Coordinates of C-alpha atoms in Angstrom, one line a residue:
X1 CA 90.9 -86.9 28.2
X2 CA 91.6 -90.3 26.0
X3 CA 90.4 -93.6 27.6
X4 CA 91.4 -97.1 26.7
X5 CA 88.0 -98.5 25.2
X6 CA 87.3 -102.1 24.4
X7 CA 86.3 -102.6 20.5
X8 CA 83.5 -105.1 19.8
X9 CA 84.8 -108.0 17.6
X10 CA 85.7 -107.2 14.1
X11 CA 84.5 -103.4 14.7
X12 CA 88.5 -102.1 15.5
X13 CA 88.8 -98.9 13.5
X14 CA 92.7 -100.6 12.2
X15 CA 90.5 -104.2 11.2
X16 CA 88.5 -101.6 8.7
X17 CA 90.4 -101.9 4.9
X18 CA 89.1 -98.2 4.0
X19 CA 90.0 -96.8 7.5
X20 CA 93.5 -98.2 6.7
X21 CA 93.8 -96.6 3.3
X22 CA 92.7 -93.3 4.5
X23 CA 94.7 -92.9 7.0
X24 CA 97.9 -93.8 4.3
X25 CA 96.8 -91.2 2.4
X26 CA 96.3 -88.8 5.6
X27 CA 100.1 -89.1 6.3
X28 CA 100.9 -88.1 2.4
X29 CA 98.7 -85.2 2.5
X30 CA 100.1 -84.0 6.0
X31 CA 96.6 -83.9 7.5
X32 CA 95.3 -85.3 11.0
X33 CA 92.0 -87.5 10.3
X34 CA 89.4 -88.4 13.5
X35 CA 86.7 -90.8 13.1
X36 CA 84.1 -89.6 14.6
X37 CA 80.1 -90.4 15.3
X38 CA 78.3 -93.7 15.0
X39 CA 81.0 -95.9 14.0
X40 CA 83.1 -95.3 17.4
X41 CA 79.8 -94.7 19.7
X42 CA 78.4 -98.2 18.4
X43 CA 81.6 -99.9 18.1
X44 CA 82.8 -99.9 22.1
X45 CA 82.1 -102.6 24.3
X46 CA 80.5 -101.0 27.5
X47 CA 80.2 -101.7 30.9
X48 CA 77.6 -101.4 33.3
X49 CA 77.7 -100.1 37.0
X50 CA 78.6 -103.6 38.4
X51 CA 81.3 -104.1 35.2
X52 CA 79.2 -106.3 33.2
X53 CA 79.8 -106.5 29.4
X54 CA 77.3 -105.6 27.5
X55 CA 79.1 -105.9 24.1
X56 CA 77.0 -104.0 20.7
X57 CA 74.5 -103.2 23.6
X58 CA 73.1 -101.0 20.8
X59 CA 72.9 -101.6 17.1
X60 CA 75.7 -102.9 15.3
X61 CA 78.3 -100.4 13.5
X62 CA 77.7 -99.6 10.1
X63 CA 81.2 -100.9 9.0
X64 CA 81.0 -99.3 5.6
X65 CA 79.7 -95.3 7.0
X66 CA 82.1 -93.3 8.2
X67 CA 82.4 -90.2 9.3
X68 CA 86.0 -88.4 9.7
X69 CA 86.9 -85.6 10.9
X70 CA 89.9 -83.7 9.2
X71 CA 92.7 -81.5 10.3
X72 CA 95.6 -79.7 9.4
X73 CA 94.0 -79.1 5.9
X74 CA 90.5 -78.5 4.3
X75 CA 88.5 -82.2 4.5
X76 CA 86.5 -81.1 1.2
X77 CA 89.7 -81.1 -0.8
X78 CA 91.3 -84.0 1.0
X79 CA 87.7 -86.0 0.5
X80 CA 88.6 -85.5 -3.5
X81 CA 92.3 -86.8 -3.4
X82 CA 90.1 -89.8 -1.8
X83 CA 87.4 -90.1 -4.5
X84 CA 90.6 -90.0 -6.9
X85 CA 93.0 -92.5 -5.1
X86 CA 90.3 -95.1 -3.8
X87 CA 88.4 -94.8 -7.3
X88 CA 85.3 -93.5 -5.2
X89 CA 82.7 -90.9 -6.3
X90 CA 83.4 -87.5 -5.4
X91 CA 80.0 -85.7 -3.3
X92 CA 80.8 -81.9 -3.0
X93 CA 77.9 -81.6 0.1
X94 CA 78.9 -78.0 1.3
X95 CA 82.6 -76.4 0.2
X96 CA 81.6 -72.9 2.5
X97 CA 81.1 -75.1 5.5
X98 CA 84.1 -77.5 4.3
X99 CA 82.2 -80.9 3.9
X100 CA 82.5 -83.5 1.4
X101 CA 81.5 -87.7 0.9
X102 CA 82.9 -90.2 -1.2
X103 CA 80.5 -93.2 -2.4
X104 CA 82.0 -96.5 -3.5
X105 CA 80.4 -99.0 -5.8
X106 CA 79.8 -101.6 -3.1
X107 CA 77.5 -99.1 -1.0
X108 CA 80.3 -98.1 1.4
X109 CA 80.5 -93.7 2.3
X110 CA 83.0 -91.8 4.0
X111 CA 82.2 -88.7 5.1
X112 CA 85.0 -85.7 5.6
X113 CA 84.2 -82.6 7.5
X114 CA 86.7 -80.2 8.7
X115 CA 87.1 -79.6 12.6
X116 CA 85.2 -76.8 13.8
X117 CA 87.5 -74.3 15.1
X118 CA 90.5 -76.5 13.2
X119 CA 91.2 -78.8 16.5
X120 CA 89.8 -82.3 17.2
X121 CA 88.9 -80.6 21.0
X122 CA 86.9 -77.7 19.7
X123 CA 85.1 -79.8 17.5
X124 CA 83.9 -82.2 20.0
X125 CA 82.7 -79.2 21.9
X126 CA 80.5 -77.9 19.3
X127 CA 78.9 -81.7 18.4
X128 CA 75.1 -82.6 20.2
X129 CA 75.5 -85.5 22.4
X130 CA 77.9 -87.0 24.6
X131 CA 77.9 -90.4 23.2
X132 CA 78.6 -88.7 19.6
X133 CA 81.5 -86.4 21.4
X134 CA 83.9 -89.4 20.7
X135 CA 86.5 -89.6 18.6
X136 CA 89.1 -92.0 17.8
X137 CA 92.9 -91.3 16.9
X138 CA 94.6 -93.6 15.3
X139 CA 98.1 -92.4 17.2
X140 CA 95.9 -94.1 20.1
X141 CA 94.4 -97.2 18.2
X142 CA 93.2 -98.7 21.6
X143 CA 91.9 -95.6 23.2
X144 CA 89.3 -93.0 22.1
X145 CA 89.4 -89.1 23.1
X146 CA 86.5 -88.2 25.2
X147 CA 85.9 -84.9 26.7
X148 CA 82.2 -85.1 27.9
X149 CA 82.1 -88.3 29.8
X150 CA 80.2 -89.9 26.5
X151 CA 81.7 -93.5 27.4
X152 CA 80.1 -92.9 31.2
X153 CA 76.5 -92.0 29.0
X154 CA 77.3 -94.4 27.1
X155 CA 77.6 -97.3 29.5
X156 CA 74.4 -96.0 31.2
X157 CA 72.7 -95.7 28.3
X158 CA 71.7 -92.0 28.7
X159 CA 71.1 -89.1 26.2
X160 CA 72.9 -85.9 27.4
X161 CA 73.5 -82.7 25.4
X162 CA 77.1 -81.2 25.0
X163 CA 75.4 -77.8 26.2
X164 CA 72.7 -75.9 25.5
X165 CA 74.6 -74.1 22.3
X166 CA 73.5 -77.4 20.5
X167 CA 70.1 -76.4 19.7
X168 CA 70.9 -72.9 19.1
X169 CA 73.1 -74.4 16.6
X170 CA 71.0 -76.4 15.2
X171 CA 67.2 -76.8 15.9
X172 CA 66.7 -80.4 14.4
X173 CA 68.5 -81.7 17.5
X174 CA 65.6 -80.8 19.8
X175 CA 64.3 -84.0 17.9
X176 CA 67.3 -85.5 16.9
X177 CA 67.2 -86.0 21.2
X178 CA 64.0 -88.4 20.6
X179 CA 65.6 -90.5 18.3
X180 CA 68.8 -91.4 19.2
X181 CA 66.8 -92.4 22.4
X182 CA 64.9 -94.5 20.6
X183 CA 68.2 -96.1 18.8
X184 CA 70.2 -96.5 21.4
X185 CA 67.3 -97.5 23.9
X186 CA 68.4 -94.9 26.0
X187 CA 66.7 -92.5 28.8
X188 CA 66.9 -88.3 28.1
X189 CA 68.6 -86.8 31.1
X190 CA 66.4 -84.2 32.8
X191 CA 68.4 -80.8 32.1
X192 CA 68.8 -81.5 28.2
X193 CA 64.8 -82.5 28.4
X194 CA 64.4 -78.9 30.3
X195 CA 66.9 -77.5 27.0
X196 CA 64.7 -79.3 24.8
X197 CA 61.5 -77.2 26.2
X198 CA 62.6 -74.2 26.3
X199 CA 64.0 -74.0 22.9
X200 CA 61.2 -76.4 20.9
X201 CA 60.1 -73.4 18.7
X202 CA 63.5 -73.5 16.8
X203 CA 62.1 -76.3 14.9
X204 CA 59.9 -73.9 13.1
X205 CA 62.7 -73.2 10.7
X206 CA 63.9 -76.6 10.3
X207 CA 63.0 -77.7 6.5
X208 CA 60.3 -80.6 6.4
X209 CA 62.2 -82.9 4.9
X210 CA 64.6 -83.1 8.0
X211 CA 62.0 -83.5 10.5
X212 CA 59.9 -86.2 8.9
X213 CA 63.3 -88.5 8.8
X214 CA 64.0 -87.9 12.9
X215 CA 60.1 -88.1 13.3
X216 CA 59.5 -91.5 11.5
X217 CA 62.8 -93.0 12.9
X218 CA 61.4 -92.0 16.8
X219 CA 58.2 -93.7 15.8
X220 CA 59.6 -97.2 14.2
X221 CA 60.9 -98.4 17.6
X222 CA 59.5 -100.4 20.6
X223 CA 59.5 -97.4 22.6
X224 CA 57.4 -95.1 20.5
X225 CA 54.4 -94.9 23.0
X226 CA 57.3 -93.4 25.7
X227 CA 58.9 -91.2 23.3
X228 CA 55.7 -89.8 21.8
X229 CA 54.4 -88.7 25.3
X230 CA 57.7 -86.9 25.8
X231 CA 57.5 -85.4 22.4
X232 CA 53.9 -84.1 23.6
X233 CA 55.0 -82.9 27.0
X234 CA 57.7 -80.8 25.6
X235 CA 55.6 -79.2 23.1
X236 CA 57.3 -80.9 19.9
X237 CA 54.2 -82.4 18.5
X238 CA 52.3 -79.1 18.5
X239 CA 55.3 -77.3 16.3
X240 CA 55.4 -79.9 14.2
X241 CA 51.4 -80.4 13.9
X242 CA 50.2 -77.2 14.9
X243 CA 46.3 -79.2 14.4
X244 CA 46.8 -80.6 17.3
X245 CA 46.9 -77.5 19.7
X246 CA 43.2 -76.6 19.0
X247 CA 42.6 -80.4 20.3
X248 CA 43.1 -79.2 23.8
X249 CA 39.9 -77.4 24.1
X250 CA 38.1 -80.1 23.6
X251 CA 37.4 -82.1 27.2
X252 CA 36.6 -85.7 28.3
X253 CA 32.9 -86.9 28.0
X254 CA 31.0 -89.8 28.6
X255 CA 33.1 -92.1 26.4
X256 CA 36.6 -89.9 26.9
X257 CA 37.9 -90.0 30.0
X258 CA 40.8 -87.9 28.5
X259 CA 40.7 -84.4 26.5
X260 CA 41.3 -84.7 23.2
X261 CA 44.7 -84.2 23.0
X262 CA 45.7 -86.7 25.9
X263 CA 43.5 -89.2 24.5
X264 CA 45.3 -88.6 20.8
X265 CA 48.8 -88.8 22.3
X266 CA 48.1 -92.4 24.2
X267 CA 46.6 -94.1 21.2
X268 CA 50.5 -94.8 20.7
X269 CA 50.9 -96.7 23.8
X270 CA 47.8 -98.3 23.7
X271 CA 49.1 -99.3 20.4
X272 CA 52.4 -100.7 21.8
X273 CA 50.5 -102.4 24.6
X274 CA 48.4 -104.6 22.0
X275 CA 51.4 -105.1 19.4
X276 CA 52.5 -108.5 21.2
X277 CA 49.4 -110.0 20.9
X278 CA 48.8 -109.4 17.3
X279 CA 48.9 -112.1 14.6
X280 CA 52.4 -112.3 12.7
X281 CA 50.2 -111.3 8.9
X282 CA 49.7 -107.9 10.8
X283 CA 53.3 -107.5 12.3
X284 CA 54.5 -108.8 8.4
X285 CA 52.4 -106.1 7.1
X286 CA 53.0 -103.3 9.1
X287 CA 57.0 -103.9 8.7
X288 CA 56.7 -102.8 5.3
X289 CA 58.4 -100.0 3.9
X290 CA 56.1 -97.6 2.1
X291 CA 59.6 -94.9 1.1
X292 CA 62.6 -95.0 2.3
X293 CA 63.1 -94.7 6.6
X294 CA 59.2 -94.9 6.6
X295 CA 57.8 -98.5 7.6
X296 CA 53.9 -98.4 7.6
X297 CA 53.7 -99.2 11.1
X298 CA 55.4 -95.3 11.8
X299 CA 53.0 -94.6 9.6
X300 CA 49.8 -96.0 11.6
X301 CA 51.6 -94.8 15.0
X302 CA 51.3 -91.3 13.2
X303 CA 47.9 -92.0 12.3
X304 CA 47.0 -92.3 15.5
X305 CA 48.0 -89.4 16.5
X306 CA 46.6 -87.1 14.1
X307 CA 43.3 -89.6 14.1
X308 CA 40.6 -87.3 15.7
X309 CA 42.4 -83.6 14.3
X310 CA 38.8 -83.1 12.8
X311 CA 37.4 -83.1 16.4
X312 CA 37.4 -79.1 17.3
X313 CA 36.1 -78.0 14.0
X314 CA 33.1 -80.4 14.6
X315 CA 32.5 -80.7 18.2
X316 CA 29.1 -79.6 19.9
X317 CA 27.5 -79.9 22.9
X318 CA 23.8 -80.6 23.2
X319 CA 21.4 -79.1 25.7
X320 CA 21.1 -82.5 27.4
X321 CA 25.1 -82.3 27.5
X322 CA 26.2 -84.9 24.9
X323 CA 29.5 -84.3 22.9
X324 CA 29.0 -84.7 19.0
X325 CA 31.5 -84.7 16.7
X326 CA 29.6 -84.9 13.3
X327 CA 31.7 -86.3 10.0
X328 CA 34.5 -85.7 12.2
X329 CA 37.0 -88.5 10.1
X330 CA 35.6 -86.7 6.7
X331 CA 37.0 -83.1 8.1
X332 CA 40.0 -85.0 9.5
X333 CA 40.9 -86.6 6.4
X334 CA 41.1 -83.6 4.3
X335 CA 42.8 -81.4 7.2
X336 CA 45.9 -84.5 7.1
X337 CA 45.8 -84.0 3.3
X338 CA 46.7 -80.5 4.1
X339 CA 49.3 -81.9 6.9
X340 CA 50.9 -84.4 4.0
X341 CA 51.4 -81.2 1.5
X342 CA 53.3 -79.1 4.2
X343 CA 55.2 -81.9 5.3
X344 CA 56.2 -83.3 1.9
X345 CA 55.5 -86.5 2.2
X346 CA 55.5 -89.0 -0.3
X347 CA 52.5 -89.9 -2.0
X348 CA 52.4 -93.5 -0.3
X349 CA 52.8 -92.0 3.2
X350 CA 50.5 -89.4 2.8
X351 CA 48.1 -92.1 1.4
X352 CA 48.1 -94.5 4.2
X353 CA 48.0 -92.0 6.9
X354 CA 45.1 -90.1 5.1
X355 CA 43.4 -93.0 4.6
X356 CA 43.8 -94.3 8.2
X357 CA 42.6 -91.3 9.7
X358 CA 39.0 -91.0 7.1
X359 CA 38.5 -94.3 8.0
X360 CA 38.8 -95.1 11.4
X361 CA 35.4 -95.4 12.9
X362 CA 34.7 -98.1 10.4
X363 CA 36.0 -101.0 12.7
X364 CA 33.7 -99.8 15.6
X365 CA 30.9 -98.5 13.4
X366 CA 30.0 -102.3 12.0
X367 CA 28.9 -102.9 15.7
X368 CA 26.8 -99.9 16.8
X369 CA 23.7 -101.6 15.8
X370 CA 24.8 -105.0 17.0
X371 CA 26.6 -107.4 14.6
X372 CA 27.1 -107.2 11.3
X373 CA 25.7 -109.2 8.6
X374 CA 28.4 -111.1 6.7
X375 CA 27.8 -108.7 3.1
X376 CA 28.4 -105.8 5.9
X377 CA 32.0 -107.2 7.0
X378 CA 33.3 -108.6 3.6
X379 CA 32.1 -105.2 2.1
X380 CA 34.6 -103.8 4.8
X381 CA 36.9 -105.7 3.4
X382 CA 37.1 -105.1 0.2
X383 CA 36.6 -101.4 0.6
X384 CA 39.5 -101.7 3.2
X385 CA 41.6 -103.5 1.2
X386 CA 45.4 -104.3 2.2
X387 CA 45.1 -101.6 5.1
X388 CA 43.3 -103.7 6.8
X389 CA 46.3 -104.9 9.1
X390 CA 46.8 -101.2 10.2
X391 CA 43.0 -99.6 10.4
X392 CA 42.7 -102.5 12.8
X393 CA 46.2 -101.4 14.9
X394 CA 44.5 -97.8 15.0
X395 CA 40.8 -98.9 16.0
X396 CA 42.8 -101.1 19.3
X397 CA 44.5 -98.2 19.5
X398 CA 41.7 -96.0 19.9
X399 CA 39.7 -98.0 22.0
X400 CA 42.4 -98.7 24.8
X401 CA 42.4 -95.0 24.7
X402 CA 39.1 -94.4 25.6
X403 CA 37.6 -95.1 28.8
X404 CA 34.6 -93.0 29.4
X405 CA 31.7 -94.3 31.5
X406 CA 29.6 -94.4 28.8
X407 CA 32.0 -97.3 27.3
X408 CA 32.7 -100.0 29.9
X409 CA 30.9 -103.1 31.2
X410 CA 29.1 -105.2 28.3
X411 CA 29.3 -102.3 25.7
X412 CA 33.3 -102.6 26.1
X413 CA 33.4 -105.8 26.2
X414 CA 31.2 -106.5 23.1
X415 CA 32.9 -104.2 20.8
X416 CA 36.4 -105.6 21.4
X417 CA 35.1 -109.0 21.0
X418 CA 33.7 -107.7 17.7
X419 CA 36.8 -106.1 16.9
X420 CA 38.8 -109.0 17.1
X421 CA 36.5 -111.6 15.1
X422 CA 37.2 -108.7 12.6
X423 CA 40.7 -109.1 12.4
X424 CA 41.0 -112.2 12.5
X425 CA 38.2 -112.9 9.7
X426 CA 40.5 -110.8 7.3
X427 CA 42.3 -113.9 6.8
X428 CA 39.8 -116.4 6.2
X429 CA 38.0 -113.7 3.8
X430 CA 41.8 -113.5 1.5
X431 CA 42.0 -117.2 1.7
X432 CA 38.0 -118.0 0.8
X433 CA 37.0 -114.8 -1.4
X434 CA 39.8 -113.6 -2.9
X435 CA 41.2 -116.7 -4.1
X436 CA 37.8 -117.1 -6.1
X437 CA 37.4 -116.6 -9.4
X438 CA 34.9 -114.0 -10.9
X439 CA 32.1 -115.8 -12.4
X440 CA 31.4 -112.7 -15.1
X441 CA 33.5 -110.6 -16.5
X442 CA 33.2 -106.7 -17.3
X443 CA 33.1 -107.7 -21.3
X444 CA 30.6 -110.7 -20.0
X445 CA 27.7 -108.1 -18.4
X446 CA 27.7 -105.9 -21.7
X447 CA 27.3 -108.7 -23.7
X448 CA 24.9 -110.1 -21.2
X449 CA 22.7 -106.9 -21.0
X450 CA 23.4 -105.2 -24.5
X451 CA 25.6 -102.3 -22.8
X452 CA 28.2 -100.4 -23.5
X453 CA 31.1 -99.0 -21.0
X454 CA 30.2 -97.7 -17.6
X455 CA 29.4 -97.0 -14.0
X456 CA 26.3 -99.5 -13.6
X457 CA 28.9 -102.0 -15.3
X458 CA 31.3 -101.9 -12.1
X459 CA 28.4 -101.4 -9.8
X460 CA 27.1 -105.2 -11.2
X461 CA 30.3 -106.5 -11.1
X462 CA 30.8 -105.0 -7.5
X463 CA 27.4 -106.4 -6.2
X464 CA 27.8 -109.8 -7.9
X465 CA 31.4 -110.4 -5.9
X466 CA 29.4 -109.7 -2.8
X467 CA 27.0 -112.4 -4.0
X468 CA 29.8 -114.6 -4.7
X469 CA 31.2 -114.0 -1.4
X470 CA 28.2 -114.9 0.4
X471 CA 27.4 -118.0 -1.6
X472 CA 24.2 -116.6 -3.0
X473 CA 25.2 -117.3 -6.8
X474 CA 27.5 -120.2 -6.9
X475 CA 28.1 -120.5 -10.7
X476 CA 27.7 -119.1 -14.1
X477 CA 24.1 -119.6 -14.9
X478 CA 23.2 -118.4 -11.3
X479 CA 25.7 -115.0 -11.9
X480 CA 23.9 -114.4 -15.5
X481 CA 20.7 -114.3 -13.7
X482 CA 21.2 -112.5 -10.9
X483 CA 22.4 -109.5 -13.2
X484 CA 19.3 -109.7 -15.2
X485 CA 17.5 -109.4 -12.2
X486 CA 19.4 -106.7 -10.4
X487 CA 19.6 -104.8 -13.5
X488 CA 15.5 -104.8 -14.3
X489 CA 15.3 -103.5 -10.3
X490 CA 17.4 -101.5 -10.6
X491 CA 19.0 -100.3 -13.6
X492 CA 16.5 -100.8 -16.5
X493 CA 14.3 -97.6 -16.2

């Protein structure tokens, strides 16, 4: 059935110069062209239950991606008459399954695909959700065609699958659920979340490459901690990261009030929870993009999940009943290595999250003996680096996520404290230390101590910035000295 639909200013299909000029050359090539997809779903003005306007309730339209559906003729040869008349670039993405693009200079992409089963109504049968089950007609400028109640989902803001044929057709939809509800701040409607469960293990044929750009985009939102649990109750995680079914086995314990896998899965709310209250250097670093769709805060919300893989391969229980879980980040570390290779991640992705996961008892580790000594924390610092910002999301993260008896009262209260004077040193140590200038250089030390090239040179140089740091040399003489020294302890033999 068509509806008469409200477009959100400056989004009308007809206000769109390329819409215009394809639909002039639709007419001269006798073929019927739909818009279809994002640009109508995220165009209409909606409604709520009591009629209130909620205008570009979601994100705003990507005016210059479109996708169109074609008609009446094959879209990958009409898609070249485009390239040629609109002086685009021709993209020949599929010919057998009749799908083309054309890319402009400015950025802009149209997207042609011919309608499955060669109508607009069998098409829209055949696409995954209702809200992308739209498409607009340009015979009907003010109206769209909807067959699936999309605009009702729409306007309620809820994910709902055409039928269950969606993820037969294609697996990546089982995710593709998660993240469109994270994009359009939406809820998953029970029977497509029951869909979604019983056909999870179709994602085992879905190439990598696919399900790291759904994964990433479900874990860059506000509502990560929420989607991530679903993803875990519906068995996603564990196709995707099969390390995480042998976390299962392992149960709570006196610091764990969780199994392992429950308390890996809730790191990313307890994440989310302590986001707001975070300095803005933190939220600037962890908006960054390490490759393309991948900020690293997706990056540390994965982290957090995979955090304690190492676990089962390490875990053993005393005869006086305590859990140990010996070099458990060291074993952890190398299995995400393993994780990043099958995944195919890029090197900076697979860097942080490695990294993350070998690393994060460090934060908690500076305070089992009481506190540190300043050399302890601005050695943590350094060795940290620029992760800093995110090792500190995953250690919050980790201890909101763990509330066994043997971690509460004082204990609890002492290691966040500590945890926090952490982060917020960071700053003070990049404004006070790094800002300094070294007092010797590389060259200065073999000249210094007759040397040539080599480990011991870094070593000084390492242990004279902490000296630095703390004040204990303050100037050249003092630096030339306390090499000498250190080198006839240590070195001269």
């Amino acid at each position: 059935m068509r509806s008469k639909v409200e477009f959100a200013r400056g989004c009308h299909p007809l206000e769109n110069p390329l819409v215009k000029q394809v639909l002039v050359h639709a007419k001269e090539c006798s073929v019927s062209t739909y818009i279809v997809g994002g640009y109508v779903r995220d165009s209409i003005v909606s409604h709520d239950n009591q009629g209130v306007s909620t205008a570009q309730q979601f994100e705003t339209p990507k005016k210059r991606d479109l996708d169109f559906a074609v008609a009446g003729g094959t879209a990958f040869n009409f898609a070249h008459v485009i390239s040629v008349e609109m002086d685009g670039h021709f993209v020949p993405l599929d010919e057998a399954n009749d799908t083309a693009r054309v890319v402009f200079d400015n950025g802009s992409i149209l997207d042609f695909a011919g309608c499955v089963g060669g109508n607009i109504e069998t098409d829209l049968a055949r696409r995954d959700f209702t809200v992308n089950a739209l498409a607009w007609d340009s015979q009907y400028p003010d109206q769209v065609l909807d067959l699936a109640d999309g605009l009702k989902d729409l306007a309620s803001k809820t994910i709902r699958a055409v039928s269950r044929q969606t993820f037969v057709d294609d697996p990546l939809r089982v995710l593709r659920t998660f993240r469109f509800a994270h994009q359009l701040k939406a809820e998953i409607e029970p029977i497509t979340l029951a869909w979604v469960t019983e056909l999870v293990e179709g994602l085992k044929s879905v190439a990598p490459e696919r399900i790291n750009f759904e994964l990433f985009e479900a874990l860059s939102g506000p509502t990560a901690g929420h989607l991530t649990n679903q993803l875990a109750e519906c068995g996603v995680l564990e196709i995707i990261f099969p390390e995480l079914v042998d976390c299962r086995r392992v149960t709570p314990n006196s610091y764990h009030h969780l199994g392992l896998f429950e308390h890996s899965i809730i790191t990313v709310s307890e994440l989310d929870k302590r986001l707001p209250e975070l300095p803005e250097w933190m939220h600037k670093s962890s908006s960054r993009e390490l490759s393309s769709g991948v900020s690293r805060l997706s990056a540390t919300r994965l982290a957090c999940i995979l955090h304690d893989i190492g676990k089962p391969g390490t875990w053993e229980v005393t005869p006086e009943g305590k859990h140990t879980f010996v070099a458990h980040d060291k074993l952890g570390a190398e299995m995400t290595a393993l994780v990043a290779a099958r995944m195919r991640w890029s090197r900076p992705v697979e860097r942080l999250i490695t990294r993350l996961v070998e690393l994060h008892l460090r934060p908690g580790q500076l305070y089992h003996q009481g506190p540190p000594t300043a050399k302890a924390i601005n050695r943590f610092y350094r060795n940290v680096g620029e992760d800093v910002p995110e090792l500190m999301m995953v250690a919050f993260a980790d201890l909101g996520a763990t509330r066994g008896a043997g971690l509460c009262g004082d204990n609890r209260e002492n290691l966040e404290k500590g945890l926090e004077s952490l982060m917020h040193g960071y700053q003070v140590f990049l404004e006070e230390v790094v800002s300094l200038k070294p007092l010797l250089g590389g060259h200065d030390i073999m000249r210094l101590l007759n040397l040539s090239s080599g480990p011991i040179i870094g070593e000084l140089l390492k242990a004279l910035e902490e000296a630095r740091d703390l004040k204990e040399v303050v100037d050249r003489a003092q630096a030339e000295a306390f090499v000498k020294e250190l080198y006839a302890q240590k070195y001269s033999k």
